[in-house]
Coordinates of N, CA and C (backbone and C1' of nucleotides) in Angstrom, one line a residue:
Chain A
M1 N 0.8 -1.2 0.0 CA 0.0 0.0 0.0 C 0.9 1.2 0.0
E2 N 0.5 2.2 -0.8 CA 1.3 3.4 -1.0 C 0.3 4.6 -1.3
V3 N 0.3 5.6 -0.4 CA -0.6 6.7 -0.7 C 0.2 8.0 -0.5
E4 N -0.3 9.1 -1.0 CA 0.2 10.4 -0.8 C -0.9 11.4 -0.4
A5 N -0.5 12.2 0.5 CA -1.5 13.2 1.0 C -1.3 14.5 0.2
Y6 N -2.5 15.1 -0.1 CA -2.4 16.5 -0.8 C -3.3 17.4 0.0
L7 N -2.8 18.5 0.4 CA -3.4 19.4 1.3 C -4.3 20.5 0.6
G8 N -4.6 21.5 1.2 CA -5.4 22.6 0.6 C -4.7 23.7 0.0
A9 N -5.1 24.9 0.3 CA -4.6 26.1 -0.4 C -3.1 26.3 -0.1
D10 N -2.5 25.8 1.0 CA -1.1 26.0 1.3 C -0.2 24.9 0.7
D11 N -0.8 24.0 -0.2 CA 0.0 23.0 -0.8 C 0.0 23.2 -2.3
P12 N 1.2 23.8 -2.8 CA 1.2 24.1 -4.2 C 1.1 22.9 -5.2
A13 N 1.4 21.7 -4.7 CA 1.3 20.6 -5.5 C -0.1 20.0 -5.6
A14 N -1.0 20.5 -4.8 CA -2.4 20.0 -4.8 C -3.2 20.6 -5.8
H15 N -4.2 19.8 -6.4 CA -5.1 20.4 -7.3 C -6.0 21.5 -6.7
S16 N -6.1 21.4 -5.4 CA -7.0 22.4 -4.8 C -6.3 23.7 -4.5
A17 N -5.0 23.8 -4.8 CA -4.1 24.9 -4.5 C -4.7 26.2 -5.0
S18 N -5.3 26.2 -6.2 CA -5.7 27.5 -6.8 C -7.2 27.6 -6.7
G19 N -7.8 27.1 -5.6 CA -9.2 27.3 -5.4 C -10.1 26.3 -6.0
R20 N -11.4 26.4 -5.7 CA -12.4 25.4 -6.1 C -12.8 25.6 -7.5
T21 N -12.7 24.5 -8.3 CA -13.2 24.5 -9.7 C -14.1 23.4 -9.8
L22 N -14.8 23.3 -11.0 CA -15.7 22.2 -11.3 C -14.9 20.9 -11.1
R23 N -13.7 20.8 -11.6 CA -12.9 19.6 -11.6 C -12.6 19.1 -10.2
N24 N -12.1 20.0 -9.3 CA -11.7 19.5 -8.0 C -12.7 19.7 -6.9
A25 N -13.9 19.9 -7.3 CA -15.0 20.2 -6.3 C -15.1 19.2 -5.2
V26 N -14.8 17.9 -5.6 CA -15.0 16.9 -4.6 C -14.0 17.0 -3.4
L27 N -12.8 17.6 -3.7 CA -11.8 17.8 -2.7 C -12.3 18.7 -1.6
F28 N -13.2 19.6 -2.0 CA -13.7 20.6 -1.0 C -14.9 20.1 -0.3
G29 N -15.5 19.0 -0.8 CA -16.7 18.5 -0.2 C -16.4 17.6 1.0
P30 N -17.4 16.8 1.4 CA -17.3 16.0 2.6 C -16.3 14.9 2.4
P31 N -15.7 14.4 3.5 CA -14.6 13.3 3.3 C -15.2 12.0 2.9
G32 N -14.3 11.1 2.4 CA -14.7 9.8 2.1 C -15.3 9.6 0.7
H33 N -15.1 10.7 -0.1 CA -15.7 10.6 -1.5 C -14.5 10.5 -2.5
S34 N -14.8 9.8 -3.6 CA -13.8 9.6 -4.6 C -13.6 10.8 -5.5
Y35 N -12.3 11.2 -5.7 CA -11.9 12.2 -6.6 C -11.1 11.6 -7.7
V36 N -11.6 11.5 -8.9 CA -10.9 10.8 -10.0 C -10.6 11.9 -11.1
Y37 N -9.4 12.0 -11.5 CA -9.1 12.9 -12.6 C -8.2 12.2 -13.6
F38 N -8.2 12.9 -14.8 CA -7.6 12.4 -16.0 C -6.2 13.1 -16.2
I39 N -5.2 12.3 -16.5 CA -3.8 13.0 -16.5 C -3.0 12.5 -17.7
Y40 N -2.2 13.3 -18.3 CA -1.3 13.0 -19.4 C -2.0 12.4 -20.6
G41 N -3.3 12.6 -20.7 CA -4.0 12.1 -21.9 C -4.2 10.6 -21.9
N42 N -3.8 9.9 -20.9 CA -3.8 8.5 -20.9 C -4.4 7.8 -19.6
H43 N -4.3 8.5 -18.5 CA -4.5 7.8 -17.2 C -5.4 8.5 -16.3
F44 N -6.1 7.6 -15.5 CA -6.9 8.2 -14.4 C -6.2 8.0 -13.1
C45 N -6.4 8.9 -12.1 CA -5.8 8.7 -10.8 C -7.0 8.8 -9.8
F46 N -6.9 7.9 -8.8 CA -7.9 7.8 -7.8 C -7.5 8.4 -6.4
N47 N -8.4 9.3 -5.9 CA -8.1 9.9 -4.7 C -9.3 9.8 -3.8
V48 N -9.1 10.0 -2.5 CA -10.2 10.1 -1.5 C -10.2 11.5 -0.8
S49 N -11.3 12.2 -0.8 CA -11.4 13.4 -0.1 C -11.3 13.1 1.4
C50 N -10.6 14.0 2.1 CA -10.2 13.7 3.5 C -10.5 14.7 4.6
L51 N -10.7 15.9 4.3 CA -10.9 16.9 5.4 C -12.4 17.2 5.5
P52 N -12.8 17.8 6.5 CA -14.2 18.2 6.7 C -14.8 19.0 5.5
D53 N -16.1 18.9 5.4 CA -16.8 19.6 4.3 C -16.4 21.1 4.3
G54 N -16.0 21.6 3.1 CA -15.6 23.0 3.0 C -14.1 23.2 3.1
E55 N -13.3 22.1 3.5 CA -11.9 22.2 3.7 C -11.3 21.2 2.7
A56 N -10.4 21.7 1.8 CA -9.8 20.9 0.7 C -8.7 20.0 1.3
G57 N -8.7 18.8 0.8 CA -7.7 17.8 1.1 C -8.0 16.4 0.5
G58 N -7.0 15.7 0.2 CA -7.3 14.3 -0.3 C -6.0 13.4 -0.2
V59 N -6.3 12.2 -0.5 CA -5.2 11.2 -0.5 C -5.2 10.5 -1.8
L60 N -4.1 10.5 -2.5 CA -3.9 9.8 -3.8 C -3.4 8.3 -3.5
F61 N -4.1 7.4 -4.1 CA -3.7 6.0 -4.0 C -2.8 5.7 -5.1
R62 N -1.5 5.5 -4.7 CA -0.5 5.2 -5.7 C -0.2 3.8 -6.0
A63 N -0.4 2.9 -5.0 CA -0.2 1.5 -5.2 C -0.8 0.7 -4.1
L64 N -1.0 -0.6 -4.4 CA -1.5 -1.5 -3.3 C -1.2 -2.9 -3.7
E65 N -1.3 -3.8 -2.7 CA -1.0 -5.2 -3.0 C -2.2 -5.9 -3.3
P66 N -2.3 -6.5 -4.5 CA -3.4 -7.3 -5.0 C -3.6 -8.5 -4.1
L67 N -4.8 -8.7 -3.5 CA -5.1 -9.8 -2.7 C -6.2 -10.7 -3.3
T68 N -7.2 -10.1 -3.8 CA -8.3 -10.9 -4.5 C -8.6 -10.2 -5.8
G69 N -9.3 -10.9 -6.6 CA -9.7 -10.3 -7.9 C -8.5 -10.1 -8.9
I70 N -7.5 -10.9 -8.7 CA -6.3 -10.7 -9.4 C -6.5 -11.0 -10.9
K71 N -7.3 -12.0 -11.2 CA -7.5 -12.4 -12.6 C -8.3 -11.2 -13.3
E72 N -9.3 -10.7 -12.6 CA -10.1 -9.6 -13.1 C -9.2 -8.4 -13.4
M73 N -8.3 -8.1 -12.5 CA -7.5 -6.9 -12.6 C -6.5 -7.1 -13.8
A74 N -6.0 -8.3 -13.9 CA -5.1 -8.5 -15.1 C -5.8 -8.4 -16.4
E75 N -7.1 -8.8 -16.4 CA -7.9 -8.7 -17.6 C -8.1 -7.2 -17.9
A76 N -8.5 -6.4 -16.8 CA -8.7 -5.0 -17.0 C -7.5 -4.3 -17.5
R77 N -6.3 -4.7 -17.1 CA -5.1 -4.1 -17.5 C -4.6 -4.6 -18.9
G78 N -5.2 -5.7 -19.3 CA -4.8 -6.3 -20.6 C -3.4 -6.9 -20.5
V79 N -3.1 -7.5 -19.4 CA -1.8 -8.2 -19.3 C -2.1 -9.7 -18.9
S80 N -1.1 -10.6 -19.2 CA -1.3 -12.0 -18.8 C -0.3 -12.3 -17.6
L81 N -0.8 -13.2 -16.8 CA 0.0 -13.5 -15.6 C 0.6 -14.9 -15.8
N82 N 1.1 -15.2 -17.0 CA 1.6 -16.5 -17.3 C 2.9 -16.8 -16.5
E83 N 3.2 -18.1 -16.4 CA 4.4 -18.5 -15.7 C 5.7 -17.8 -16.3
G84 N 6.7 -17.8 -15.5 CA 7.9 -17.1 -16.0 C 8.1 -15.7 -15.4
K85 N 7.4 -14.8 -16.1 CA 7.4 -13.4 -15.5 C 6.3 -13.1 -14.7
A86 N 5.6 -14.1 -14.1 CA 4.4 -13.9 -13.4 C 4.6 -12.9 -12.2
D87 N 5.8 -13.0 -11.6 CA 6.0 -12.2 -10.4 C 6.1 -10.8 -10.7
S88 N 6.8 -10.4 -11.7 CA 7.0 -9.0 -12.1 C 5.7 -8.5 -12.7
A89 N 5.0 -9.3 -13.4 CA 3.7 -8.9 -14.0 C 2.7 -8.6 -12.9
L90 N 2.7 -9.4 -11.8 CA 1.8 -9.2 -10.7 C 2.2 -7.9 -10.0
R91 N 3.4 -7.6 -9.9 CA 3.8 -6.3 -9.2 C 3.4 -5.1 -10.0
K92 N 3.4 -5.3 -11.3 CA 3.1 -4.1 -12.2 C 1.6 -3.9 -12.3
L93 N 0.8 -4.9 -11.7 CA -0.7 -4.8 -11.9 C -1.2 -3.5 -11.3
T94 N -0.8 -3.2 -10.1 CA -1.4 -2.0 -9.4 C -0.3 -1.1 -8.8
S95 N 0.9 -1.1 -9.3 CA 2.0 -0.3 -8.8 C 2.2 1.0 -9.6
G96 N 1.4 2.0 -9.1 CA 1.4 3.3 -9.8 C -0.1 3.7 -9.9
P97 N -0.3 5.0 -9.8 CA -1.7 5.5 -9.7 C -2.5 5.2 -11.0
G98 N -1.9 5.3 -12.2 CA -2.6 5.0 -13.4 C -2.9 3.5 -13.5
R99 N -1.9 2.7 -13.2 CA -2.1 1.2 -13.2 C -3.2 0.8 -12.3
L100 N -3.2 1.3 -11.1 CA -4.1 1.0 -10.0 C -5.6 1.3 -10.5
A101 N -5.7 2.5 -11.1 CA -7.1 2.9 -11.5 C -7.5 2.0 -12.7
E102 N -6.6 1.7 -13.6 CA -7.0 0.8 -14.7 C -7.3 -0.6 -14.2
A103 N -6.6 -1.1 -13.2 CA -6.9 -2.5 -12.7 C -8.3 -2.5 -12.1
F104 N -8.7 -1.4 -11.5 CA -10.0 -1.4 -10.8 C -11.1 -1.0 -11.8
G105 N -10.7 -0.6 -13.0 CA -11.7 -0.1 -14.0 C -12.3 1.2 -13.6
I106 N -11.5 2.0 -12.9 CA -11.9 3.3 -12.4 C -11.8 4.4 -13.5
T107 N -12.9 5.1 -13.8 CA -12.8 6.2 -14.8 C -13.5 7.4 -14.1
R108 N -13.2 8.6 -14.6 CA -13.8 9.8 -14.1 C -15.3 9.8 -14.3
D109 N -15.7 9.5 -15.5 CA -17.2 9.6 -15.8 C -18.0 8.7 -14.9
R110 N -17.5 7.5 -14.6 CA -18.2 6.5 -13.9 C -18.0 6.7 -12.4
D111 N -16.8 7.0 -11.9 CA -16.5 6.9 -10.5 C -16.2 8.1 -9.7
N112 N -16.2 9.3 -10.3 CA -15.9 10.5 -9.6 C -17.1 10.8 -8.6
A113 N -16.7 11.3 -7.4 CA -17.7 11.8 -6.5 C -18.6 10.7 -5.8
K114 N -18.1 9.5 -5.8 CA -18.9 8.4 -5.1 C -18.6 8.4 -3.6
D115 N -19.6 8.1 -2.8 CA -19.4 7.9 -1.4 C -18.8 6.6 -1.1
L116 N -17.5 6.6 -0.7 CA -16.7 5.4 -0.5 C -17.0 4.7 0.8
T117 N -17.8 5.4 1.6 CA -18.1 4.8 3.0 C -19.5 4.3 3.0
D118 N -20.2 4.4 1.9 CA -21.6 3.9 1.8 C -21.6 2.5 1.2
A119 N -22.0 1.5 2.0 CA -22.0 0.1 1.5 C -22.8 -0.1 0.3
R120 N -23.8 0.8 0.0 CA -24.6 0.6 -1.2 C -23.9 1.1 -2.4
S121 N -22.8 1.8 -2.2 CA -22.0 2.3 -3.4 C -21.3 1.1 -4.0
D122 N -21.1 1.2 -5.3 CA -20.4 0.0 -6.0 C -18.8 0.2 -5.9
L123 N -18.4 1.3 -5.2 CA -17.0 1.5 -5.0 C -16.8 1.9 -3.5
T124 N -16.2 1.1 -2.7 CA -16.1 1.4 -1.3 C -14.7 1.1 -0.8
I125 N -14.4 1.6 0.4 CA -13.2 1.3 1.1 C -13.5 0.8 2.4
V126 N -13.0 -0.4 2.8 CA -13.2 -1.0 4.1 C -11.9 -1.5 4.7
D127 N -11.9 -1.7 6.0 CA -10.8 -2.2 6.7 C -10.8 -3.7 6.7
D128 N -9.8 -4.3 6.0 CA -9.8 -5.8 5.9 C -8.8 -6.4 6.9
G129 N -8.2 -5.6 7.8 CA -7.3 -6.1 8.8 C -5.9 -6.4 8.3
F130 N -5.6 -6.1 7.1 CA -4.3 -6.3 6.5 C -3.3 -5.5 7.3
P131 N -2.2 -6.2 7.8 CA -1.2 -5.5 8.6 C -0.6 -4.3 7.8
S132 N -0.6 -3.1 8.4 CA -0.2 -1.9 7.7 C 0.9 -1.2 8.4
Q133 N 1.6 -2.0 9.3 CA 2.7 -1.4 10.1 C 3.9 -2.2 9.9
P134 N 5.1 -1.6 9.9 CA 5.4 -0.2 10.1 C 5.2 0.6 8.9
I135 N 5.0 1.9 9.0 CA 4.9 2.8 7.9 C 6.2 3.5 7.7
E136 N 6.5 3.7 6.4 CA 7.7 4.5 6.0 C 7.2 5.8 5.3
I137 N 7.8 6.9 5.7 CA 7.3 8.2 5.1 C 8.4 8.8 4.3
T138 N 8.1 9.2 3.1 CA 9.1 9.8 2.2 C 8.4 11.0 1.5
P139 N 9.2 11.8 0.8 CA 8.6 12.9 0.0 C 7.8 12.3 -1.1
R140 N 6.9 13.1 -1.7 CA 6.0 12.7 -2.8 C 6.8 12.6 -4.1
V141 N 6.3 11.8 -5.0 CA 7.0 11.6 -6.3 C 6.1 12.1 -7.4
G142 N 6.7 12.4 -8.5 CA 6.0 12.7 -9.8 C 5.5 14.1 -9.8
I143 N 5.9 15.0 -8.9 CA 5.4 16.3 -8.9 C 6.5 17.3 -9.1
T144 N 6.2 18.6 -9.3 CA 7.3 19.5 -9.6 C 7.3 20.7 -8.5
K145 N 6.3 20.6 -7.6 CA 6.2 21.7 -6.6 C 6.2 21.0 -5.2
A146 N 6.6 21.8 -4.2 CA 6.6 21.3 -2.8 C 7.2 20.0 -2.7
L147 N 8.4 19.8 -3.3 CA 9.1 18.5 -3.3 C 9.5 18.0 -1.9
D148 N 9.6 18.9 -1.0 CA 10.2 18.5 0.3 C 9.2 18.0 1.3
H149 N 8.0 18.1 1.1 CA 7.0 17.7 2.1 C 7.0 16.2 2.2
P150 N 7.2 15.6 3.4 CA 7.1 14.2 3.6 C 5.7 13.7 3.8
L151 N 5.0 13.5 2.6 CA 3.6 13.2 2.7 C 3.3 11.9 1.9
R152 N 4.3 11.1 1.6 CA 4.1 9.8 1.0 C 4.2 8.7 2.0
Y153 N 3.2 7.9 2.1 CA 3.2 6.9 3.2 C 3.1 5.5 2.5
I154 N 4.1 4.7 2.8 CA 4.1 3.3 2.3 C 4.3 2.3 3.4
V155 N 3.7 1.1 3.2 CA 3.9 0.0 4.1 C 5.4 -0.5 3.9
A156 N 6.1 -0.3 5.0 CA 7.6 -0.6 4.9 C 7.8 -2.0 4.5
G157 N 8.7 -2.1 3.5 CA 9.2 -3.4 3.0 C 8.2 -4.1 2.0
N158 N 7.1 -3.5 1.8 CA 6.1 -4.1 0.9 C 6.6 -4.0 -0.6
K159 N 6.5 -5.1 -1.3 CA 7.1 -5.1 -2.7 C 6.1 -4.4 -3.7
F160 N 4.9 -4.2 -3.3 CA 3.9 -3.7 -4.2 C 3.7 -2.2 -4.2
V161 N 4.8 -1.5 -4.3 CA 4.8 -0.1 -4.3 C 5.4 0.4 -5.7
S162 N 5.0 1.6 -6.1 CA 5.6 2.1 -7.3 C 7.1 2.4 -7.1
H163 N 7.9 2.1 -8.1 CA 9.4 2.2 -7.8 C 9.8 3.7 -8.0
R164 N 10.8 4.1 -7.2 CA 11.2 5.4 -7.1 C 12.0 5.8 -8.3
Chain B
dC1 P -15.3 30.3 -30.0 O5' -13.7 30.5 -29.9 C5' -13.1 31.5 -30.6 C4' -11.6 31.5 -30.3 C3' -11.0 30.1 -30.5 O3' -9.7 30.2 -31.0 C1' -10.6 30.8 -28.3
dA2 P -9.0 29.0 -31.9 O5' -7.5 29.2 -31.4 C5' -7.0 30.5 -31.1 C4' -5.9 30.4 -30.1 C3' -5.0 29.1 -30.3 O3' -3.7 29.5 -30.2 C1' -5.9 29.1 -28.1
dA3 P -2.5 28.5 -30.6 O5' -1.6 28.5 -29.3 C5' -1.6 29.7 -28.4 C4' -1.2 29.3 -27.0 C3' -0.2 28.1 -27.0 O3' 0.9 28.5 -26.2 C1' -2.0 27.7 -25.6
dC4 P 2.2 27.6 -26.1 O5' 2.2 27.2 -24.6 C5' 1.7 28.1 -23.6 C4' 1.4 27.3 -22.3 C3' 2.3 26.1 -22.0 O3' 2.8 26.2 -20.7 C1' 0.1 25.3 -22.0
dC5 P 4.2 25.5 -20.2 O5' 3.6 24.4 -19.3 C5' 2.6 24.7 -18.3 C4' 2.0 23.4 -17.8 C3' 3.0 22.3 -17.7 O3' 2.7 21.6 -16.5 C1' 1.1 21.6 -18.9
dG6 P 3.9 21.1 -15.5 O5' 3.0 20.1 -14.6 C5' 1.8 20.5 -14.1 C4' 0.8 19.3 -14.2 C3' 1.4 18.0 -13.7 O3' 0.5 17.2 -13.0 C1' 0.6 17.8 -15.9
dA7 P 0.4 17.5 -11.4 O5' 0.7 16.0 -10.9 C5' 1.9 15.5 -10.6 C4' 1.8 14.2 -9.9 C3' 1.0 13.2 -10.7 O3' 1.3 11.8 -10.4 C1' -0.2 13.7 -8.7
dT8 P 2.5 11.1 -11.3 O5' 1.7 10.8 -12.7 C5' 0.6 9.9 -12.7 C4' 0.8 8.9 -13.8 C3' 1.8 7.8 -13.6 O3' 1.1 6.6 -13.6 C1' 2.1 8.8 -15.8
dC9 P 1.9 5.2 -13.4 O5' 2.1 4.7 -14.8 C5' 1.0 4.6 -15.7 C4' 1.4 4.2 -17.1 C3' 2.2 2.9 -17.1 O3' 1.7 2.1 -18.1 C1' 3.2 4.7 -18.3
dA10 P 2.1 0.5 -18.1 O5' 2.7 0.4 -19.6 C5' 2.0 1.0 -20.7 C4' 2.9 1.1 -21.9 C3' 3.7 -0.1 -22.1 O3' 3.7 -0.4 -23.5 C1' 5.2 1.7 -21.9
dC11 P 4.4 -1.8 -24.1 O5' 5.5 -1.2 -25.0 C5' 5.3 0.0 -25.7 C4' 6.7 0.6 -26.1 C3' 7.7 -0.4 -26.5 O3' 8.4 0.0 -27.7 C1' 8.6 1.0 -24.9
dC12 P 9.2 -1.0 -28.6 O5' 10.6 -0.3 -28.8 C5' 10.6 1.1 -29.3 C4' 11.9 1.7 -28.8 C3' 13.1 0.9 -29.1 O3' 14.0 1.5 -30.0 C1' 13.1 1.7 -26.9
dT13 P 15.2 0.7 -30.6 O5' 16.4 1.2 -29.7 C5' 16.5 2.6 -29.4 C4' 17.7 2.8 -28.4 C3' 18.9 1.9 -28.6 O3' 20.1 2.7 -28.6 C1' 18.2 1.7 -26.4
Chain C
dG1 P 20.0 4.3 -13.9 O5' 19.7 5.1 -15.1 C5' 20.7 5.3 -16.1 C4' 20.0 5.9 -17.3 C3' 19.1 7.1 -17.0 O3' 19.3 8.1 -18.0 C1' 18.0 5.4 -18.3
dG2 P 19.0 9.5 -17.9 O5' 18.3 9.7 -19.4 C5' 18.9 9.1 -20.5 C4' 17.9 9.0 -21.6 C3' 16.9 10.2 -21.7 O3' 16.8 10.7 -23.0 C1' 15.6 8.2 -21.6
dT3 P 16.2 12.1 -23.3 O5' 14.8 11.7 -24.0 C5' 14.9 10.7 -25.0 C4' 13.4 10.3 -25.4 C3' 12.4 11.5 -25.4 O3' 11.6 11.3 -26.6 C1' 11.6 9.8 -24.0
dG4 P 11.3 12.5 -27.5 O5' 10.0 12.0 -28.3 C5' 10.0 10.6 -28.8 C4' 8.7 10.0 -28.7 C3' 7.5 10.9 -29.0 O3' 6.5 10.1 -29.7 C1' 7.2 10.1 -26.8
dA5 P 5.3 10.8 -30.4 O5' 4.1 10.2 -29.5 C5' 4.0 8.8 -29.3 C4' 2.8 8.5 -28.5 C3' 1.5 9.3 -28.8 O3' 0.4 8.4 -28.8 C1' 2.1 9.6 -26.6
dT6 P -0.9 8.8 -29.6 O5' -1.7 9.6 -28.5 C5' -2.0 8.9 -27.3 C4' -2.6 9.9 -26.3 C3' -3.5 11.0 -27.0 O3' -4.7 11.1 -26.4 C1' -2.0 12.0 -25.6
dC7 P -6.0 11.6 -27.4 O5' -6.8 12.5 -26.4 C5' -7.1 12.1 -25.1 C4' -7.3 13.3 -24.2 C3' -8.0 14.5 -24.9 O3' -8.8 15.2 -24.0 C1' -6.0 15.3 -24.1
dG8 P -10.4 15.0 -24.1 O5' -10.8 15.5 -22.6 C5' -10.4 14.7 -21.5 C4' -10.1 15.6 -20.3 C3' -11.1 16.8 -20.1 O3' -11.2 16.9 -18.7 C1' -8.9 17.6 -20.4
dG9 P -12.3 17.9 -18.1 O5' -11.4 19.0 -17.4 C5' -10.4 18.6 -16.4 C4' -9.6 19.7 -16.0 C3' -10.4 21.0 -15.6 O3' -9.8 21.5 -14.5 C1' -8.8 21.5 -17.3
dT10 P -10.5 22.8 -13.8 O5' -9.4 23.9 -14.1 C5' -8.1 23.7 -13.8 C4' -7.2 24.8 -14.4 C3' -7.7 26.2 -14.2 O3' -6.7 27.0 -13.5 C1' -7.2 25.9 -16.5
dT11 P -6.9 28.4 -12.9 O5' -6.1 29.3 -14.0 C5' -4.8 28.8 -14.4 C4' -4.4 29.6 -15.7 C3' -4.6 31.1 -15.6 O3' -3.5 31.8 -16.0 C1' -5.5 30.2 -17.6
dG12 P -3.1 33.3 -15.6 O5' -2.8 34.0 -17.0 C5' -2.0 33.2 -17.9 C4' -2.3 33.7 -19.3 C3' -2.6 35.3 -19.4 O3' -2.0 35.8 -20.6 C1' -4.4 34.1 -20.3
dC13 P -1.6 37.3 -20.8 O5' -2.1 37.6 -22.3 C5' -1.8 36.6 -23.3 C4' -2.8 36.7 -24.4 C3' -3.2 38.1 -24.9 O3' -3.1 38.1 -26.3 C1' -5.1 36.9 -24.4

DNA sequence: CAACCGATCACCT
DNA sequence: GGTGATCGGTTGC
């Protein structure tokens, strides 16, 4: 598991830095909702709004360890998990925000602004009890501003993170 | 209305 | 290790 925190007006790297727009409105809304955006003409990134209603903030899901639904995710990504390179193919399944979103079939049109805490939603986040300690904290990656903030959180030693 | 640029990835060398 | 693909959102003219 690997996530990055993005803050509000005082975080130049955050989409919410320059105020509320139609695109980033979810970040300013109530917590626990999905913020999905399109990047580089190719990829979607999946975030969860995190601060109280009216206060901008979110967490970007950069990577996670596939536990179930592996076959479905491989299919969604258009990769095969055949013997031989199966290990590296498995690691590439969800290691990176674009890959993760593709593996889950997440798109902006379908999945933006969903309540991830509502069991009736078709996209939710729950606690499955997977051991998430210890945590390692590093600067965020892939950005050009506020490079020094230690806001990237990864499960220490876990192989299913995007590589630096 | 046009230009710019980005919280990336896959493929080539 | 380097780089091209690709396009929506935002900003500036």
